[in-house]
PDB file of C-alpha atoms and ligand atoms in Angstrom:
ATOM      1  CA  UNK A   1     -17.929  -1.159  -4.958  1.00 97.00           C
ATOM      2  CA  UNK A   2     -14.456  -1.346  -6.835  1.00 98.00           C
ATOM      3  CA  UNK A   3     -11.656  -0.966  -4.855  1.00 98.00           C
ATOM      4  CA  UNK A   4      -8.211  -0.256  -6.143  1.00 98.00           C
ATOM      5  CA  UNK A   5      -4.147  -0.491  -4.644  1.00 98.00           C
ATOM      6  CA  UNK A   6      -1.425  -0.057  -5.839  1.00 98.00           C
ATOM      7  CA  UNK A   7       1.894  -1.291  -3.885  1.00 97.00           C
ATOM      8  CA  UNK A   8       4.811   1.006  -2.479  1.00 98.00           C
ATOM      9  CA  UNK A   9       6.146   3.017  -5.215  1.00 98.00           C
ATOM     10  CA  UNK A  10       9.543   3.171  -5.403  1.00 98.00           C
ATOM     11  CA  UNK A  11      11.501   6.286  -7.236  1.00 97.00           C
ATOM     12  CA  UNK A  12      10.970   8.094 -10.517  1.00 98.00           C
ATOM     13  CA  UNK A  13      10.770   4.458 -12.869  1.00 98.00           C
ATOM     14  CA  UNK A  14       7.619   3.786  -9.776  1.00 98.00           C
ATOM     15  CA  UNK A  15       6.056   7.056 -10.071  1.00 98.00           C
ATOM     16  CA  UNK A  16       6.137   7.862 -13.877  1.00 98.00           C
ATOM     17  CA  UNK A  17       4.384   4.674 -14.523  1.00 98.00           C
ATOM     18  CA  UNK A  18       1.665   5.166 -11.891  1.00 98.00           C
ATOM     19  CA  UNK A  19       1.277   8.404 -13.075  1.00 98.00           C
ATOM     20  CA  UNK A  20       0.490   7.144 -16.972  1.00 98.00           C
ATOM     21  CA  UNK A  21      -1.203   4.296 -15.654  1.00 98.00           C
ATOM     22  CA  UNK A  22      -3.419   4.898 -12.938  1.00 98.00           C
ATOM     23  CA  UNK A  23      -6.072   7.399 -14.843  1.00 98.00           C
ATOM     24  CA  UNK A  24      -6.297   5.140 -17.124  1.00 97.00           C
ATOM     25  CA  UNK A  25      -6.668   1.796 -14.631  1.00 97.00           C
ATOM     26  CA  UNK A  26      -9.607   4.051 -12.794  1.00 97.00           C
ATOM     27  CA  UNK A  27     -11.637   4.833 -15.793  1.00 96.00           C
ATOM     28  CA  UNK A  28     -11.163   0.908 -17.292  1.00 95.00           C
ATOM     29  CA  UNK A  29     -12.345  -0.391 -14.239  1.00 96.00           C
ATOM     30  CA  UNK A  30     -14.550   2.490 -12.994  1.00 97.00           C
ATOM     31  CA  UNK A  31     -12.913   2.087  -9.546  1.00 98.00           C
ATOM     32  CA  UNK A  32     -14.608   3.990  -7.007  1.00 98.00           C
ATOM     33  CA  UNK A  33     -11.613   4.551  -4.655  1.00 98.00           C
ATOM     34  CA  UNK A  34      -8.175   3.864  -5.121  1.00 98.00           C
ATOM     35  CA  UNK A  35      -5.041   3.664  -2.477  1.00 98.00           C
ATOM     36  CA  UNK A  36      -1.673   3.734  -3.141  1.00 98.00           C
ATOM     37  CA  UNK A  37       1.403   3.599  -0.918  1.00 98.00           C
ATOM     38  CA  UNK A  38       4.020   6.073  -1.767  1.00 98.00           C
ATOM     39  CA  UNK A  39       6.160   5.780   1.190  1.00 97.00           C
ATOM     40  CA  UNK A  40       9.002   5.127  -1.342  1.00 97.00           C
ATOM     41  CA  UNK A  41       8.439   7.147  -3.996  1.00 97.00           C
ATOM     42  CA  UNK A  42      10.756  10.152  -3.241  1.00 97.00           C
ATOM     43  CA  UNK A  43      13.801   8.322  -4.596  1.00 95.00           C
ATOM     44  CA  UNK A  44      12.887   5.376  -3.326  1.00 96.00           C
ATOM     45  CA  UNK A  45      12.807   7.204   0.491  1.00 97.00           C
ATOM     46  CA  UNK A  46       9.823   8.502   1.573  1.00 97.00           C
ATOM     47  CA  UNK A  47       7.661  11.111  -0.068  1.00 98.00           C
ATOM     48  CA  UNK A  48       7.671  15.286  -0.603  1.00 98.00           C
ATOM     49  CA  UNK A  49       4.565  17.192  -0.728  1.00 98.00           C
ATOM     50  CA  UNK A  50       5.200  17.881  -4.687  1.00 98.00           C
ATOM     51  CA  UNK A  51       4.692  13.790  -5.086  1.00 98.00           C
ATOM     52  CA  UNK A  52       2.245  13.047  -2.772  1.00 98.00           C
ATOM     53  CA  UNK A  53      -0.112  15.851  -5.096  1.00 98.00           C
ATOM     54  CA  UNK A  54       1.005  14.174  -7.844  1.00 98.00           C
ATOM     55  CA  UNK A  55      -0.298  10.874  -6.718  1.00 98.00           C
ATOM     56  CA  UNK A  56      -3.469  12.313  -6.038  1.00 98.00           C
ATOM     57  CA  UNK A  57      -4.092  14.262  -9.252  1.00 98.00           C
ATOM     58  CA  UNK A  58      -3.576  10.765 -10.801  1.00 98.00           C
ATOM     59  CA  UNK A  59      -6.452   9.388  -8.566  1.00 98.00           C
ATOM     60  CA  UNK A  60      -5.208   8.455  -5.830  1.00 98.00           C
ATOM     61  CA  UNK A  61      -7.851   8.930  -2.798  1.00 98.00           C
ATOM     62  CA  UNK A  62      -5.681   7.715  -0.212  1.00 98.00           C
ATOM     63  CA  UNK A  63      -1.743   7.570  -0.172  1.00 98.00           C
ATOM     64  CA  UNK A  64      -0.253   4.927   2.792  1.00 98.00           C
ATOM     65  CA  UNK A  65       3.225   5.031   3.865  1.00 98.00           C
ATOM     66  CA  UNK A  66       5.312   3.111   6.074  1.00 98.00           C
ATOM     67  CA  UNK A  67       8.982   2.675   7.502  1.00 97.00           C
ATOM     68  CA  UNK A  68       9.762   5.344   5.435  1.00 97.00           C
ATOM     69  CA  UNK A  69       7.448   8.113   5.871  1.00 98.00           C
ATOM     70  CA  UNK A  70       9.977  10.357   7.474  1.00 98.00           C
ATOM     71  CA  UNK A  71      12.554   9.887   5.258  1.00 97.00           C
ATOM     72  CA  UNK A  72      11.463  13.524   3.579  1.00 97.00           C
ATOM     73  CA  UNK A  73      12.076  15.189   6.656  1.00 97.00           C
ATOM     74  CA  UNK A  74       9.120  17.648   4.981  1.00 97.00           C
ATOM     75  CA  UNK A  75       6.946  14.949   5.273  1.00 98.00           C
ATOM     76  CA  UNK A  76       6.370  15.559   9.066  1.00 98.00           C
ATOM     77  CA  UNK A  77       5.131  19.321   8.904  1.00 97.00           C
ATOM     78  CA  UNK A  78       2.961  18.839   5.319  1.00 98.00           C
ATOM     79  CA  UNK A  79       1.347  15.739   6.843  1.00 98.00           C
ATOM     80  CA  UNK A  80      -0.464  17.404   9.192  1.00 98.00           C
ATOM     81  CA  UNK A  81      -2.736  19.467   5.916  1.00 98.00           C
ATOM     82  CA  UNK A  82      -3.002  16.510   3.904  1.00 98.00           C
ATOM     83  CA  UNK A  83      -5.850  14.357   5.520  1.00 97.00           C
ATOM     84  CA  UNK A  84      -5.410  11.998   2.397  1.00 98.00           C
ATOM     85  CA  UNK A  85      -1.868  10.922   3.431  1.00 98.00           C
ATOM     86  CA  UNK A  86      -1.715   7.975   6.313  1.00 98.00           C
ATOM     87  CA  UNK A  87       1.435   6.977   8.126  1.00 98.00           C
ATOM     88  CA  UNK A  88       0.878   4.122  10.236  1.00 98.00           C
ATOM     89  CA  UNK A  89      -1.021   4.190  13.087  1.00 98.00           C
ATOM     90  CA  UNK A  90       0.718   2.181  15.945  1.00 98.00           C
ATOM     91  CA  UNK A  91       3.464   4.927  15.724  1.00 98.00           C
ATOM     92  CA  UNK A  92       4.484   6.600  19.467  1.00 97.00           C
ATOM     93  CA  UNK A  93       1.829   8.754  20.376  1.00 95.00           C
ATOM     94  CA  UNK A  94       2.236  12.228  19.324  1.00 96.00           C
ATOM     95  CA  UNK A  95       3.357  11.191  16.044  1.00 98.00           C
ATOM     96  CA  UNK A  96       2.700  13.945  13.162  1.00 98.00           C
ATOM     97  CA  UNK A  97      -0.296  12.430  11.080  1.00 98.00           C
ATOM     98  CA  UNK A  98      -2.779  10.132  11.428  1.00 98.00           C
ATOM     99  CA  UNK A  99      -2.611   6.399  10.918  1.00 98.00           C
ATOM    100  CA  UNK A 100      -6.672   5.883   9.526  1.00 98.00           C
ATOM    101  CA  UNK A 101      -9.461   8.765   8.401  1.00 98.00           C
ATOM    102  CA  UNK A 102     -12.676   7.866   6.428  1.00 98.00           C
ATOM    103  CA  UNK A 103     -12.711   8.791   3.395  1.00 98.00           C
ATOM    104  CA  UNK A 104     -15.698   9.364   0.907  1.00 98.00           C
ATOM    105  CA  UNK A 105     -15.671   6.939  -2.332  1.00 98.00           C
ATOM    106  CA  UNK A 106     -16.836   7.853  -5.889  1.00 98.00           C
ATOM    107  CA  UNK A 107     -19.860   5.777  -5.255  1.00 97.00           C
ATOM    108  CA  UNK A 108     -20.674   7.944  -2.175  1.00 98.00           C
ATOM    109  CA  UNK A 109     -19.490   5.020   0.254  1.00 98.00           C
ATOM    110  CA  UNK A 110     -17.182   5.533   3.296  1.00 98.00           C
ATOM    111  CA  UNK A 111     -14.155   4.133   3.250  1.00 98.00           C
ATOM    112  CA  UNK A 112     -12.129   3.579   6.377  1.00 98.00           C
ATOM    113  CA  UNK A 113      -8.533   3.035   5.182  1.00 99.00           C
ATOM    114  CA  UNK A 114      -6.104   1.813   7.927  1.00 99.00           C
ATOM    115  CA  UNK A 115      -2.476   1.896   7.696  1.00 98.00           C
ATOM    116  CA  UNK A 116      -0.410   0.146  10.108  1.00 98.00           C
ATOM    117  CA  UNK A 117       2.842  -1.175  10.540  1.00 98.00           C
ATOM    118  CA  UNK A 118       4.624  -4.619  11.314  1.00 98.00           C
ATOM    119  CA  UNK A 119       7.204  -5.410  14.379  1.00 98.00           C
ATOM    120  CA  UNK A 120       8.785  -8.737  13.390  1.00 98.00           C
ATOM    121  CA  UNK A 121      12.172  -7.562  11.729  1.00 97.00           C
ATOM    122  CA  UNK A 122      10.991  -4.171  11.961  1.00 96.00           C
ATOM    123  CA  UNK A 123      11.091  -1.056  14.322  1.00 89.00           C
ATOM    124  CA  UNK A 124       9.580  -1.379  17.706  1.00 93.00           C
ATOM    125  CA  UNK A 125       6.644  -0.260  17.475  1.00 97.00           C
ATOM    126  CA  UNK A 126       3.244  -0.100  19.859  1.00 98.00           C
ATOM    127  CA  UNK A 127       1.231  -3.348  18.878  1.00 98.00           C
ATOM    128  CA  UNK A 128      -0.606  -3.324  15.430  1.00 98.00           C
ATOM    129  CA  UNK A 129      -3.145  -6.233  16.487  1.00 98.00           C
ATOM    130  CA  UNK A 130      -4.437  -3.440  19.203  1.00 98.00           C
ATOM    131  CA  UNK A 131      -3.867  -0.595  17.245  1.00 98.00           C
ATOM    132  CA  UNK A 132      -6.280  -1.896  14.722  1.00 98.00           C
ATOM    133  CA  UNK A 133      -8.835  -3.376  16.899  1.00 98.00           C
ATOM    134  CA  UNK A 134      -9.061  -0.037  18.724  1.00 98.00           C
ATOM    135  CA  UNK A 135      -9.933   1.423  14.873  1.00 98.00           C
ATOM    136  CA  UNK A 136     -11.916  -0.603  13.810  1.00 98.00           C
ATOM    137  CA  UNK A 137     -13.827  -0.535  17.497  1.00 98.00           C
ATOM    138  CA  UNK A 138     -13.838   3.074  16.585  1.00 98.00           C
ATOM    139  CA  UNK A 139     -15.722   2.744  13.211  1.00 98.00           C
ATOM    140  CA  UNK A 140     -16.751  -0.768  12.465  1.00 98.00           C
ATOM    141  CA  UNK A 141     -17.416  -2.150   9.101  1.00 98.00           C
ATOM    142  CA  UNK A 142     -21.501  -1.860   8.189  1.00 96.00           C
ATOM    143  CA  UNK A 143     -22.378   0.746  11.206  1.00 97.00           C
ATOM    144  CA  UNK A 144     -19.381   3.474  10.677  1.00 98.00           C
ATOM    145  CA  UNK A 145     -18.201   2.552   7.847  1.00 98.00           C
ATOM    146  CA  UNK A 146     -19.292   0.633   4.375  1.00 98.00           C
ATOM    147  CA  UNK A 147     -15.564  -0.695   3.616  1.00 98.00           C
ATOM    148  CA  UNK A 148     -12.550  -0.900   5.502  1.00 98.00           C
ATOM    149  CA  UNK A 149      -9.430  -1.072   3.930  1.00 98.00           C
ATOM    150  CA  UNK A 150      -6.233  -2.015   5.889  1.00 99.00           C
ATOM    151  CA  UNK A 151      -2.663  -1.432   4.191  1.00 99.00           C
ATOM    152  CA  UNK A 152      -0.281  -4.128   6.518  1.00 98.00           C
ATOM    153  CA  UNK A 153       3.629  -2.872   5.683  1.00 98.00           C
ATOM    154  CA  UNK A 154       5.529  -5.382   7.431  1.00 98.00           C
ATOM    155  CA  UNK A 155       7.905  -7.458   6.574  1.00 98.00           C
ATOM    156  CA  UNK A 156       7.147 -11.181   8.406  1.00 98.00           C
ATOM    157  CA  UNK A 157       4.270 -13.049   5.980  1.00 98.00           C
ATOM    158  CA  UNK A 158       3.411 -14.998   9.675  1.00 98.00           C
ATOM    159  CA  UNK A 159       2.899 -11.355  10.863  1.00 98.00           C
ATOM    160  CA  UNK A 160       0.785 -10.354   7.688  1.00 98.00           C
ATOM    161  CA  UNK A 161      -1.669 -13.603   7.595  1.00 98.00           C
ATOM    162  CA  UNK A 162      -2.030 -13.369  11.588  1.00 98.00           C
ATOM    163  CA  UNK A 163      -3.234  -9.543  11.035  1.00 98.00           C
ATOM    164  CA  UNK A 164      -5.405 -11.610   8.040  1.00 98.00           C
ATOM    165  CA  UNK A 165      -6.964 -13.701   9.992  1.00 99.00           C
ATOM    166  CA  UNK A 166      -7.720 -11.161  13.523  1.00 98.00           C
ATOM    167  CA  UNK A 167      -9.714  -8.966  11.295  1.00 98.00           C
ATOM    168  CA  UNK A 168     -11.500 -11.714   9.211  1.00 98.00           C
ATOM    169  CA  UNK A 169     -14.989 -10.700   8.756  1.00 98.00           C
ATOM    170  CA  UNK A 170     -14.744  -7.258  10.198  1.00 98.00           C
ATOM    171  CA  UNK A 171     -12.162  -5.713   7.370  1.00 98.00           C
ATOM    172  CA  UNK A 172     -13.199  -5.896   3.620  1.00 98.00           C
ATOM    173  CA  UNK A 173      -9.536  -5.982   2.636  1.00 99.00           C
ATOM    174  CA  UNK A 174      -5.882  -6.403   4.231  1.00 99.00           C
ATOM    175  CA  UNK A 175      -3.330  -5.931   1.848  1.00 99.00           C
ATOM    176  CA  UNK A 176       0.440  -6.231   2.586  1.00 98.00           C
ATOM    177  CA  UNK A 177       3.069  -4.444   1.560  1.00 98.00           C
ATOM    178  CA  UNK A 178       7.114  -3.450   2.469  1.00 98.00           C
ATOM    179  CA  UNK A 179       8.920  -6.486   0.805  1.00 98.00           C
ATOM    180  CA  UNK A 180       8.245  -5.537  -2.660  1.00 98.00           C
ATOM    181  CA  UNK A 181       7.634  -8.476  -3.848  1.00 98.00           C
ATOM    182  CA  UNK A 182       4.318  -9.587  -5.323  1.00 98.00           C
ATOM    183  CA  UNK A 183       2.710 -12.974  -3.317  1.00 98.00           C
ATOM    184  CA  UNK A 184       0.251 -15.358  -4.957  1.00 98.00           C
ATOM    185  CA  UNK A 185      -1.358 -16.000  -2.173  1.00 98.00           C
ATOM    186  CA  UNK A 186      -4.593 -13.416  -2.710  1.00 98.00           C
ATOM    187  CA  UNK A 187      -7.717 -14.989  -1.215  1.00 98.00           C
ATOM    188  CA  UNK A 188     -10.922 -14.304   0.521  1.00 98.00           C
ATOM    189  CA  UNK A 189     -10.788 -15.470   3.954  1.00 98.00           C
ATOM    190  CA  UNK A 190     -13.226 -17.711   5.602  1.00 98.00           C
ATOM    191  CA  UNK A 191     -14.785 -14.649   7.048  1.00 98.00           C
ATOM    192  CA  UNK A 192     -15.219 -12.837   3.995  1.00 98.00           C
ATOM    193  CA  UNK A 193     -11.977 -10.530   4.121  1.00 99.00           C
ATOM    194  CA  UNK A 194      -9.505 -10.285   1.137  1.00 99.00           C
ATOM    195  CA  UNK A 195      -5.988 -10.927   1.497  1.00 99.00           C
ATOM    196  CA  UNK A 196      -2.480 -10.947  -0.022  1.00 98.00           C
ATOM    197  CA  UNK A 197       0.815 -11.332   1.636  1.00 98.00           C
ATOM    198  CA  UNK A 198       2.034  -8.488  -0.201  1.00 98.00           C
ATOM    199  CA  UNK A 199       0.797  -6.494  -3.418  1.00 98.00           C
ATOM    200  CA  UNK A 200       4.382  -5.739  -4.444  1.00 98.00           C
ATOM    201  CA  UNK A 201       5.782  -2.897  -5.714  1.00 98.00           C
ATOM    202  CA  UNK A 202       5.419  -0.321  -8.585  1.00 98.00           C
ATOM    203  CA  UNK A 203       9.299  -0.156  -9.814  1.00 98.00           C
ATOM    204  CA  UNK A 204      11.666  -1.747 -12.039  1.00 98.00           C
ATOM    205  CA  UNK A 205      11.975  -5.468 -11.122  1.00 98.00           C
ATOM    206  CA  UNK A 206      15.601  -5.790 -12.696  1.00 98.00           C
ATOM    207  CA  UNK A 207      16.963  -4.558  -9.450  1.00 98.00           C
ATOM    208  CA  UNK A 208      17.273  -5.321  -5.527  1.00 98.00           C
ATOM    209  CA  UNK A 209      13.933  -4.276  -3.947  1.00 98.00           C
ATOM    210  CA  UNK A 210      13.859  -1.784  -6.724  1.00 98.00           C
ATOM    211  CA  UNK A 211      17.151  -0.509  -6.028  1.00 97.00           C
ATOM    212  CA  UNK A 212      20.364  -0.626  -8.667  1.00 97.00           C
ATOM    213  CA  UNK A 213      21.652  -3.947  -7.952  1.00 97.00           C
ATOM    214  CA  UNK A 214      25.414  -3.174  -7.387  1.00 96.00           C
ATOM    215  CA  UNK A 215      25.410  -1.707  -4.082  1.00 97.00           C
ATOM    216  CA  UNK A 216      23.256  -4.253  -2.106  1.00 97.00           C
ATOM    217  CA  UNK A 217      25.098  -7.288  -4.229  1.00 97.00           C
ATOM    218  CA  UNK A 218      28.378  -5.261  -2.412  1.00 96.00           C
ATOM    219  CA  UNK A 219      26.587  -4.790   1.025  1.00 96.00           C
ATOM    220  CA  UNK A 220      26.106  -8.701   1.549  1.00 96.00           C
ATOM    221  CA  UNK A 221      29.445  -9.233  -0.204  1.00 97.00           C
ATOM    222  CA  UNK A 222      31.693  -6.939   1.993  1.00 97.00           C
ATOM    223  CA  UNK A 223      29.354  -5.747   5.071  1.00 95.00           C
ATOM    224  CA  UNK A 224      30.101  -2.273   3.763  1.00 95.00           C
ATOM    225  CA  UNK A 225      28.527   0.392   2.666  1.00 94.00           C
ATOM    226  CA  UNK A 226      30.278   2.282  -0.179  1.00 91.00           C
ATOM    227  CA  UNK A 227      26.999   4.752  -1.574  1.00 91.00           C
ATOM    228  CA  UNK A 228      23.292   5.241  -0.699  1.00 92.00           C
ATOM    229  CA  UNK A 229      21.065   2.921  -2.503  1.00 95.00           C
ATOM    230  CA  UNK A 230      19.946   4.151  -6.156  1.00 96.00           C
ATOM    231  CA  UNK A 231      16.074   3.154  -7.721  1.00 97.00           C
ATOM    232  CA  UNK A 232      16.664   1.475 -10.534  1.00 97.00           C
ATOM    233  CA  UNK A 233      15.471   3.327 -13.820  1.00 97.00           C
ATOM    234  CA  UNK A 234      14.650   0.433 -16.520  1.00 97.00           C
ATOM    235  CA  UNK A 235      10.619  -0.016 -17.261  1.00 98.00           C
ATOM    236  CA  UNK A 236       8.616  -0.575 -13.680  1.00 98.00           C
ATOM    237  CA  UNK A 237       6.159  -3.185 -13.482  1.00 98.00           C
ATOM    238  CA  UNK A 238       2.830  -1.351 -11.655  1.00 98.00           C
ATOM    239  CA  UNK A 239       1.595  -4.219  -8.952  1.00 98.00           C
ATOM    240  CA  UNK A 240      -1.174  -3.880  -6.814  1.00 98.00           C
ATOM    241  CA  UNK A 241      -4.518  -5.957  -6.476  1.00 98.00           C
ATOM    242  CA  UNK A 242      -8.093  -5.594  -7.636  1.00 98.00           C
ATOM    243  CA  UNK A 243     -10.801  -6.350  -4.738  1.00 98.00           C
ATOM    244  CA  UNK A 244     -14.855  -6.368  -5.585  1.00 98.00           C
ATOM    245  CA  UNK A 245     -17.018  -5.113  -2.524  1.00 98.00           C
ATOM    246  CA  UNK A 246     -20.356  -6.573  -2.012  1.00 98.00           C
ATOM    247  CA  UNK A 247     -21.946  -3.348  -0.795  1.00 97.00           C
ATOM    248  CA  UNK A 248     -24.105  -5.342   1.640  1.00 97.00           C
ATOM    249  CA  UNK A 249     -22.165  -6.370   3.671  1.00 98.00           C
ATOM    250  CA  UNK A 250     -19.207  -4.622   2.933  1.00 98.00           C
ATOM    251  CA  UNK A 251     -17.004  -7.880   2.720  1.00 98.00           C
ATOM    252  CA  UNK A 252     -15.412  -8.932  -0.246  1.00 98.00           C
ATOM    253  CA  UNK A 253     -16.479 -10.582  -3.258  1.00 98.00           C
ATOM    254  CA  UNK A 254     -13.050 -11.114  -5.340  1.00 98.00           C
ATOM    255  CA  UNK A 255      -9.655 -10.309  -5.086  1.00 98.00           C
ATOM    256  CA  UNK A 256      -7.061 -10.070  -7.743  1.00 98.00           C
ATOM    257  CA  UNK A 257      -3.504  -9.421  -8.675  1.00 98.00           C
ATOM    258  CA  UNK A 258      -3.012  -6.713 -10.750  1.00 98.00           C
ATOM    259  CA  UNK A 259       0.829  -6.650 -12.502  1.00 98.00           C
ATOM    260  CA  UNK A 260       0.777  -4.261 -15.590  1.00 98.00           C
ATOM    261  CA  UNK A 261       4.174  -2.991 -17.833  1.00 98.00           C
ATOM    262  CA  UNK A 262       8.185  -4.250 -17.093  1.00 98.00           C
ATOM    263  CA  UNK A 263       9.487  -7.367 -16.732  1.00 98.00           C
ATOM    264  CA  UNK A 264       6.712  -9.222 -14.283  1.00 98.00           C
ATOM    265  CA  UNK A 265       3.950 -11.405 -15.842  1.00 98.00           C
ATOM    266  CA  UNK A 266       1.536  -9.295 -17.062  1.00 98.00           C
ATOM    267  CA  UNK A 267      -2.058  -9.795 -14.909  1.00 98.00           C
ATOM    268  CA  UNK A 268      -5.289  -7.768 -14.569  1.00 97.00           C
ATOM    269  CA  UNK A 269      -8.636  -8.999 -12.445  1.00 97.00           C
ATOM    270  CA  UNK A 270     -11.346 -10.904 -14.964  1.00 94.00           C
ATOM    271  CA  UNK A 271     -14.427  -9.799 -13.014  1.00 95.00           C
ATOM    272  CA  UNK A 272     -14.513  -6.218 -13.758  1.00 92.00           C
ATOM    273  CA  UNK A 273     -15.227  -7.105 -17.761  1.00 75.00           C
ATOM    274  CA  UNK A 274     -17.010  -4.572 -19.469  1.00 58.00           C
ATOM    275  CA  UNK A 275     -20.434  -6.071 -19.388  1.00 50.00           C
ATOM    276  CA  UNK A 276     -20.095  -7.045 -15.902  1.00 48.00           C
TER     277      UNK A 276
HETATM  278 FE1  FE2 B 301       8.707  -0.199   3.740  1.00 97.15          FE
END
């Protein structure tokens, strides 16, 4: 099985090139399920329902989201009828949403995709490390599901490779994201689980996080805040990674960067060739 992210997409320069380049990433690579996070793709705070079915007509199975899910303040009624948007899932109890659902893949596979959320630097938050275990206890890889695909958004790497390692051999994939910046550091785990850091983010990398550079330049200058941060408009670089499932066991074969378009250096996985 091909499985496809993309990282957090961050305002219109984010979502215009996800939009163009996604259909066109699915077909080259005949993914059979693809997950992006959009939790910052509503300029570059949260998400709105007309996004989120944007996302999806351009083949997204599964969106993620994160710290910013709320941001839309929509975002906590439409949640509840899309079953195909995740916020994560060690939120309070009684928290709009769901934080994992299992999800059918082109190939006919189930897919459990789990989104949770990181504490170190972040919001306090119930524990992740229990929050998954109690998911994946729930639906394990090989008897409920065939993959399992875990979006990490936190903001510690320690955090993010810990969460790596706990779930080694009983996740196909755990992918971070949040810091928006692309780590080289995508592996397959002793156990047979695929990693990275973080997958980065689609948006324009001439910026701060993806945001117009003035205003957080002036925030660590001066300590104050003078306007709400901007996304950056110049050409967005789409990141995410590329991960090969060996459908017997439902661990992972091969993991890969993917960096397409902008100002990053350009990369795209070598084991989904044509002939392969
Ligand atoms: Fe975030």
């Amino acid at each position: 099985m091909r499985l496809l992210f993309l990282g957090d997409v961050v305002g219109r320069a984010g979502r215009l090139a996800v939009l163009e380049t996604l259909p066109k990433l699915r077909a080259r690579y005949a993914a059979d399920f693809v997950i992006v996070n959009g939790e910052n793709s509503a300029g570059g705070f949260g998400i709105s329902e007309a996004i989120l079915n944007e996302l999806l007509d351009a083949g997204a199975d599964v969106v993620t989201t994160g710290n910013h899910v709320w941001d839309q303040r929509e975002a906590l009624v439409f949640i509840e009828r899309y079953d195909r948007l995740l916020r994560p899932i060690n939120f309070p109890s009684g928290t709009p949403g769901k934080g994992a659902g299992l999800f059918k893949a082109a190939n006919g596979a189930d897919v459990l995709v789990i989104n949770a959320m990181g504490r170190v630097f972040m919001g306090d938050l119930d524990d992740p490390f229990r929050a998954v275990e109690d998911a994946l206890a729930a639906c394990p890889l090989k008897t409920g599901a065939d993959a399992v695909f875990i979006d990490f958004h936190a903001e510690a790497t320690s955090e993010k490779e810990a969460l790596g390692h706990f779930v080694d051999g009983r996740a196909t994939a755990v992918v971070g994201t949040h810091t928006h910046v692309p780590t080289a550091d995508h592996q397959i785990l002793t156990g047979g689980t695929a990693y990275i850091s973080d997958a980065g983010m689609c948006g324009d990398f001439d910026s701060v996080l993806g945001m117009e550079k003035d205003e957080p330049i002036s925030r660590f200058l001066t300590k104050i805040s003078s306007r709400r941060f901007a996304p950056s408009k110049g050409d967005a670089t789409v990141c995410g990674v590329a991960i090969d499932v060996d459908d017997r066991s439902g661990l992972a074969r091969a993991v890969a960067p993917i960096r397409l378009g902008g100002r990053l250096s350009q990369a795209e996985p070598d084991f989904w060739s044509e002939d392969a």
